mmCIF file of C-alpha atoms in Angstrom:
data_model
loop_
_atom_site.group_PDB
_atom_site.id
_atom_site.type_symbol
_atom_site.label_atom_id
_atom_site.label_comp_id
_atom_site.label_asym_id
_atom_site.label_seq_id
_atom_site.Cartn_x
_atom_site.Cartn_y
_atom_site.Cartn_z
ATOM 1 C CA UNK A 18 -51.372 -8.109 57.684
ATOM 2 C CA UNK A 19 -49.797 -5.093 58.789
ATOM 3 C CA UNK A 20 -51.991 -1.690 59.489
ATOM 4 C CA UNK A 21 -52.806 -0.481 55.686
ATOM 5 C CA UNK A 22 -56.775 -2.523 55.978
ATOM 6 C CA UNK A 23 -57.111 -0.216 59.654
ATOM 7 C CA UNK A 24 -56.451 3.015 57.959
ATOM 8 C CA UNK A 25 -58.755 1.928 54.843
ATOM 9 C CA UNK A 26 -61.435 1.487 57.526
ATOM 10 C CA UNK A 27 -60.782 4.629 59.627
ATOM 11 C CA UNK A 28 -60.821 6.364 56.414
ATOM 12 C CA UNK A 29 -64.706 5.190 55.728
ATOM 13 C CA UNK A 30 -63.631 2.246 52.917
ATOM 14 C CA UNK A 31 -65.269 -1.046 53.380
ATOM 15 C CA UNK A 32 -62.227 -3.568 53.780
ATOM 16 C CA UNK A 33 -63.103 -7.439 52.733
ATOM 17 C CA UNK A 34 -59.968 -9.189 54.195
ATOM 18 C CA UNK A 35 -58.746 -11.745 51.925
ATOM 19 C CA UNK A 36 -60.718 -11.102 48.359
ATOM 20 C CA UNK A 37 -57.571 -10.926 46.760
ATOM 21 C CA UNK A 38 -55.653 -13.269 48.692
ATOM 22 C CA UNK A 39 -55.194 -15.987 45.999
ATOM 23 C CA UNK A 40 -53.976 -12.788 43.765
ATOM 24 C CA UNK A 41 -51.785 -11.666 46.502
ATOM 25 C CA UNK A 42 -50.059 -15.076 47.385
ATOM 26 C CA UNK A 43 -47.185 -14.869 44.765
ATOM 27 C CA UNK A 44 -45.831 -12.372 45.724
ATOM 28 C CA UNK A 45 -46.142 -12.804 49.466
ATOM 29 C CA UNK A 46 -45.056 -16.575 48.951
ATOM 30 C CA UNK A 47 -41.134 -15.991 49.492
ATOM 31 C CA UNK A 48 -41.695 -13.369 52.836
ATOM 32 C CA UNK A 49 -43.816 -16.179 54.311
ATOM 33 C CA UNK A 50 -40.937 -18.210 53.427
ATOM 34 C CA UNK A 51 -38.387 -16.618 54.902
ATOM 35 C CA UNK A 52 -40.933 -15.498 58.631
ATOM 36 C CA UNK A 53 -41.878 -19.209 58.868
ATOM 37 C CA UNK A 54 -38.543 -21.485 57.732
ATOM 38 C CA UNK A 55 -35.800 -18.498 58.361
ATOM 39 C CA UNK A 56 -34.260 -19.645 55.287
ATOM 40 C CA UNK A 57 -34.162 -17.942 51.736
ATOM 41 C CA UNK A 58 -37.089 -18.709 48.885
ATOM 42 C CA UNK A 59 -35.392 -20.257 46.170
ATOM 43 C CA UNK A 60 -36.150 -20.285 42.125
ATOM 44 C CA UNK A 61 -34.390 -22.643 39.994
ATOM 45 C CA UNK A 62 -34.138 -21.790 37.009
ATOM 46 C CA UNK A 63 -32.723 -23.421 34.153
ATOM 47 C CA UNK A 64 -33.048 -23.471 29.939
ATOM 48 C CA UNK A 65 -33.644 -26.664 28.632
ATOM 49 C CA UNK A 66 -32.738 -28.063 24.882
ATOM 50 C CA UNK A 67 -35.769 -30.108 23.239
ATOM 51 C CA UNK A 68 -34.306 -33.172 23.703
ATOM 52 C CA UNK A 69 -33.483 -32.816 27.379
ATOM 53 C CA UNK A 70 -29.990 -30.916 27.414
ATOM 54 C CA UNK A 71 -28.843 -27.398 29.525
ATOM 55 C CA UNK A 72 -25.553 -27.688 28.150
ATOM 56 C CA UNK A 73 -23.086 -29.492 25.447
ATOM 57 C CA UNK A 74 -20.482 -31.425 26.407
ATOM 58 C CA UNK A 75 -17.922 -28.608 27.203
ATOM 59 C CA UNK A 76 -20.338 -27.117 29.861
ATOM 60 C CA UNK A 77 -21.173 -24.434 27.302
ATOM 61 C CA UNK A 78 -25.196 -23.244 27.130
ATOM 62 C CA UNK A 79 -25.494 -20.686 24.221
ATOM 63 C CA UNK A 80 -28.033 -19.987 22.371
ATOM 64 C CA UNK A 81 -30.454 -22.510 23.936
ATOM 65 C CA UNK A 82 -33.168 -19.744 24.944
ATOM 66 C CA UNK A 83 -34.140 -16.531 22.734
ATOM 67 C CA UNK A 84 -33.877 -12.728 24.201
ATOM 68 C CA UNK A 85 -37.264 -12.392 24.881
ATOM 69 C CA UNK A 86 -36.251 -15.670 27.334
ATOM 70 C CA UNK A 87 -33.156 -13.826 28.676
ATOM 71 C CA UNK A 88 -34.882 -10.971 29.183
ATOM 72 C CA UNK A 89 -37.617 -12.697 31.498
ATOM 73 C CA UNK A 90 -34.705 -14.162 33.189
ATOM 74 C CA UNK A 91 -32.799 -10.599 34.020
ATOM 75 C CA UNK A 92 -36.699 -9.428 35.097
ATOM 76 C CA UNK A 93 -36.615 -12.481 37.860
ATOM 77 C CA UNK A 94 -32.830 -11.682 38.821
ATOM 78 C CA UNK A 95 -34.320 -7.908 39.431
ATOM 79 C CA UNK A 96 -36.863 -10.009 41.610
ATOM 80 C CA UNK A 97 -34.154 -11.442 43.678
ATOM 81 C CA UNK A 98 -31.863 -10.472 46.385
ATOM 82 C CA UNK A 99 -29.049 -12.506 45.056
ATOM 83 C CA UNK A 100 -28.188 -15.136 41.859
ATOM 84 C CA UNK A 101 -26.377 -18.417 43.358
ATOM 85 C CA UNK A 102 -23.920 -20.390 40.945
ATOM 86 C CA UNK A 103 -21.576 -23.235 41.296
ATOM 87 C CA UNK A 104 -17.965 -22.409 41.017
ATOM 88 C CA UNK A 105 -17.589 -24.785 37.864
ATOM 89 C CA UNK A 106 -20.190 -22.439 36.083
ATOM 90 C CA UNK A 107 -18.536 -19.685 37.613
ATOM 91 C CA UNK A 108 -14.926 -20.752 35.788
ATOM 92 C CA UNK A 109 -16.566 -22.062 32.703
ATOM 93 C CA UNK A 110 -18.716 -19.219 31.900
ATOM 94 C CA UNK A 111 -17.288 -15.587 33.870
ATOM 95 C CA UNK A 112 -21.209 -14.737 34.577
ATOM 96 C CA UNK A 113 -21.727 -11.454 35.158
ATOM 97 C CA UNK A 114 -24.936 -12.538 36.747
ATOM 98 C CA UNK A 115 -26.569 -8.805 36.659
ATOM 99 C CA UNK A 116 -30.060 -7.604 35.442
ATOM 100 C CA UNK A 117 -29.484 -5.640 32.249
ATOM 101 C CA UNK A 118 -32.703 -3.923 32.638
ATOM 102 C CA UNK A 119 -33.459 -0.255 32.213
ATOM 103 C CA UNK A 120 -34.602 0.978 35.804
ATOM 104 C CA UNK A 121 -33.338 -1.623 38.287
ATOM 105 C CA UNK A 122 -32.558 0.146 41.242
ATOM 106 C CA UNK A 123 -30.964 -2.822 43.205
ATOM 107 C CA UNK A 124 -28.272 -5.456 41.362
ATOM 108 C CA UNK A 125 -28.878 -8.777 43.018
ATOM 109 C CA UNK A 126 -25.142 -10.045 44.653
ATOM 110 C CA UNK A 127 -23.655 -12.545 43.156
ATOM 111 C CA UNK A 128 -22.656 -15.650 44.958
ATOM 112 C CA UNK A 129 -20.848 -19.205 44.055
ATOM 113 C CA UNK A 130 -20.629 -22.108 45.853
ATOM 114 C CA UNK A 131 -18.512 -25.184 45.972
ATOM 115 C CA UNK A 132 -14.862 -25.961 47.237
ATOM 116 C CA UNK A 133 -13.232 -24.578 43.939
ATOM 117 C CA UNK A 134 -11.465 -20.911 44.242
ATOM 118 C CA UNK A 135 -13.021 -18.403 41.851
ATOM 119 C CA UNK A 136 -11.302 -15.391 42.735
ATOM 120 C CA UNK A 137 -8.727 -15.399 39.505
ATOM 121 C CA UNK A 138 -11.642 -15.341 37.089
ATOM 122 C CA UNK A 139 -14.264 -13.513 39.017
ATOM 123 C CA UNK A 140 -13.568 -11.480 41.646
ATOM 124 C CA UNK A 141 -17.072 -9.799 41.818
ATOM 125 C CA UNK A 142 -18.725 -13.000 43.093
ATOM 126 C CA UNK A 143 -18.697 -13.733 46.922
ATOM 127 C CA UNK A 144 -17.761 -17.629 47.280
ATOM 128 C CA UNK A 145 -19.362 -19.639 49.805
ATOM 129 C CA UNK A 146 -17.686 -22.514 50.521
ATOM 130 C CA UNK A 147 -19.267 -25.535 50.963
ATOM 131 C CA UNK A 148 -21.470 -28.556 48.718
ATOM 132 C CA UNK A 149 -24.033 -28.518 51.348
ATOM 133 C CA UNK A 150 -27.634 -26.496 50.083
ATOM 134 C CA UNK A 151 -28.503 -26.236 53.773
ATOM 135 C CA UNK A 152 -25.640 -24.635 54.805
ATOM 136 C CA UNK A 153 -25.183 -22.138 51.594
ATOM 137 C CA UNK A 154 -28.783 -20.890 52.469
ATOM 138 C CA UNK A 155 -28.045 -20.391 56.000
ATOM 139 C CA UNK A 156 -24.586 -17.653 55.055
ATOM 140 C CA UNK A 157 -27.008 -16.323 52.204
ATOM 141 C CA UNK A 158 -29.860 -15.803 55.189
ATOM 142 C CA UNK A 159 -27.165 -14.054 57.556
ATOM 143 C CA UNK A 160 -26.258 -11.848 54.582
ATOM 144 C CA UNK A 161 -29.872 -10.477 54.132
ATOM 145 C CA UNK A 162 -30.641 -12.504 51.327
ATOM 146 C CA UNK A 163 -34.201 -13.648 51.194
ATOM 147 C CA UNK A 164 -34.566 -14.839 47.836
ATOM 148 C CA UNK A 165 -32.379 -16.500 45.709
ATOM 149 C CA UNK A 166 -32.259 -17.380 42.408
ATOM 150 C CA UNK A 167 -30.093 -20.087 41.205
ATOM 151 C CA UNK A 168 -28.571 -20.241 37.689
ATOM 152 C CA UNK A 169 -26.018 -22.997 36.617
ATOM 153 C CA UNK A 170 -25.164 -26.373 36.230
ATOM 154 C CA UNK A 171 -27.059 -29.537 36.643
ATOM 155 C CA UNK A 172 -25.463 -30.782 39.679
ATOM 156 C CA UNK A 173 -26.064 -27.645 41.813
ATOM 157 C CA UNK A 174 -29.591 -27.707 40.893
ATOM 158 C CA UNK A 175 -29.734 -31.333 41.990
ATOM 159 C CA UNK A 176 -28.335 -31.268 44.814
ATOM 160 C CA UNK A 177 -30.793 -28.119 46.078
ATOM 161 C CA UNK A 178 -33.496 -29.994 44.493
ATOM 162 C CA UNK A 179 -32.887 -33.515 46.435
ATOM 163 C CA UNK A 180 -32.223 -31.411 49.391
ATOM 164 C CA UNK A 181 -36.001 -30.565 49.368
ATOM 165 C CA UNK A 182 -34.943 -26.734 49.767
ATOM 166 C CA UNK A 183 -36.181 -25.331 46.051
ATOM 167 C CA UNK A 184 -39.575 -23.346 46.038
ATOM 168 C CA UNK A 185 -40.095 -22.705 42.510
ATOM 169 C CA UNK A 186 -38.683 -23.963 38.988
ATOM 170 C CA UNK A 187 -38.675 -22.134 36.365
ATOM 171 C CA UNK A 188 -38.163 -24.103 33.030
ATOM 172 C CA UNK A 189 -37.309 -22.742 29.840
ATOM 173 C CA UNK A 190 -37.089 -24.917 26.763
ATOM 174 C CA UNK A 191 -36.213 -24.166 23.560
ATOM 175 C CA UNK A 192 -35.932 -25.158 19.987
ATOM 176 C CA UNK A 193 -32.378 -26.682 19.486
ATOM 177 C CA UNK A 194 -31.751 -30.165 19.547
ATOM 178 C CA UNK A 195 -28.058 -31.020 21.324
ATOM 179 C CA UNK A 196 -28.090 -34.883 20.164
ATOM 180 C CA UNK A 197 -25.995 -35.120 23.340
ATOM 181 C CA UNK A 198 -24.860 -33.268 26.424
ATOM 182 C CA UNK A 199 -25.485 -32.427 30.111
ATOM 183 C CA UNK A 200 -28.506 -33.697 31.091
ATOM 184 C CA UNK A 201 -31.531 -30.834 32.565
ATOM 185 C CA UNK A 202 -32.089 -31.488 36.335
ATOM 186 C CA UNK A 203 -34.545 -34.415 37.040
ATOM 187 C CA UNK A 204 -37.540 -33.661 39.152
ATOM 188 C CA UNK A 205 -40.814 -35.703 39.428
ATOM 189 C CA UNK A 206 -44.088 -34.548 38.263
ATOM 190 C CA UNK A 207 -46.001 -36.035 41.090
ATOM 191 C CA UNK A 208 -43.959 -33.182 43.419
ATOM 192 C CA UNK A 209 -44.392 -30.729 41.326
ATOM 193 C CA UNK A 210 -47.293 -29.185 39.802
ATOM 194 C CA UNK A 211 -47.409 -26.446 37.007
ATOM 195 C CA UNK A 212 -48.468 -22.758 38.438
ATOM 196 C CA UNK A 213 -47.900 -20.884 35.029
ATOM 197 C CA UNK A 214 -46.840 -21.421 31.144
ATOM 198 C CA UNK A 215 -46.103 -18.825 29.215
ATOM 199 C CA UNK A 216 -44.452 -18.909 25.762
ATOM 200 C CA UNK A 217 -41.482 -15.915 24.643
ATOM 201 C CA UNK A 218 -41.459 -16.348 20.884
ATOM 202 C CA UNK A 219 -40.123 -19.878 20.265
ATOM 203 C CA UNK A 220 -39.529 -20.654 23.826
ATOM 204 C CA UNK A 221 -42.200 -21.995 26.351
ATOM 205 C CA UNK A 222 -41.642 -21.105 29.931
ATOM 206 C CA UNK A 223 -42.619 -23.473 32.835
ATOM 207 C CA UNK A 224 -43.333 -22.543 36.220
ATOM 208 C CA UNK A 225 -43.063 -25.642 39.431
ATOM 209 C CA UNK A 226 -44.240 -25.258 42.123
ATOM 210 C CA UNK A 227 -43.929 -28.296 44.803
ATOM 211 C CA UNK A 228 -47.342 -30.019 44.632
ATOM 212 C CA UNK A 229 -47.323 -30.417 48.654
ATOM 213 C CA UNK A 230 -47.431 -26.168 49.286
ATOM 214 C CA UNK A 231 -49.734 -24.785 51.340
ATOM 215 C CA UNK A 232 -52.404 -23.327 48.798
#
């Protein structure tokens, strides 16, 4: 830790290092991260239909999550240095991939990858180009980006996912029913274990974690 439990102490206040450790590990978890693998901590997340869909046919996701859901998900974008896309999201949908929160101080930069150019449609997102997970993470890392949050499509979250590179998921799931669609993101329950639930109205959040963390 860095010199706040010394001055405690020189100040006459009894310091028990690590009472609040499991507490604390949260929020240290993605600048442990980023000391110990010099990569970005990544969160997934995704909204999910009740019968298994993030999007219809035509790649288009409305309405499957309420606004208290949305607004959870602008609250994690505030968390994050930067909101990661693939470039077919980035055509079919024009993100603007801000937090519309009162008070946030720093916008998170938008970023899309893939071998598609973006730059008639959205100009305000930096394209990295390349498929590879490994090798998006690594520009993100040399841009100062130490978390990431990745929104859109089902094949960029698979391919991050299989690439063993994703710290957290965060599942919403709703109450429409598709019939039919693109498929959520497959992941397997004995990798990944459930840190938190929480419900927003209608809507039950899941949090992942992989089951193999430290902790």
């Amino acid at each position: 830790g860095g010199g706040g439990g010394q001055k405690l102490l020189a100040a006459g206040v009894e310091v028990e290092p690590g009472v609040c450790k499991e507490l604390a590990l949260p929020s240290l978890a993605p600048w442990l991260h980023v000391q110990e693998k010099h990569l970005p901590y990544v969160r997934l997340k995704f909204a999910v239909t009740k019968d298994g869909f993030i999007a219809r046919e035509d790649g288009s996701s409305k309405w499957i999550s309420n606004e208290e859901s949305r607004r959870a998900v602008h609250v994690l974008r505030a968390q994050s240095d930067a909101v990661l896309i693939g470039t077919k999201t980035a055509i079919v949908d024009t993100p603007s991939l801000d937090a519309r929160l009162d008070g946030v101080l720093k916008q998170p930069l938008a970023f899309a990858m893939g071998l598609t150019d973006i730059s008639q449609t959205s100009s305000h997102i930096k394209m990295i180009q390349t498929r590879d997970p490994h090798e998006a993470l690594n520009v993100l890392m040399q841009a100062g980006v130490h978390s990431v949050l990745l929104e859109g499509g089902t094949a960029l979250a698979q391919s991050f996912l299989d690439a063993g590179v994703v710290n957290e998921i965060w599942q919403f799931e709703g109450d429409a029913v598709f019939g039919s669609g693109i498929p959520a993101p497959e992941f397997s329950s004995s990798e990944w274990k459930v840190q938190k639930q929480q419900r927003f109205g209608n809507d039950a959040l899941t949090v992942y974690a992989p089951s193999n963390a430290s902790g």
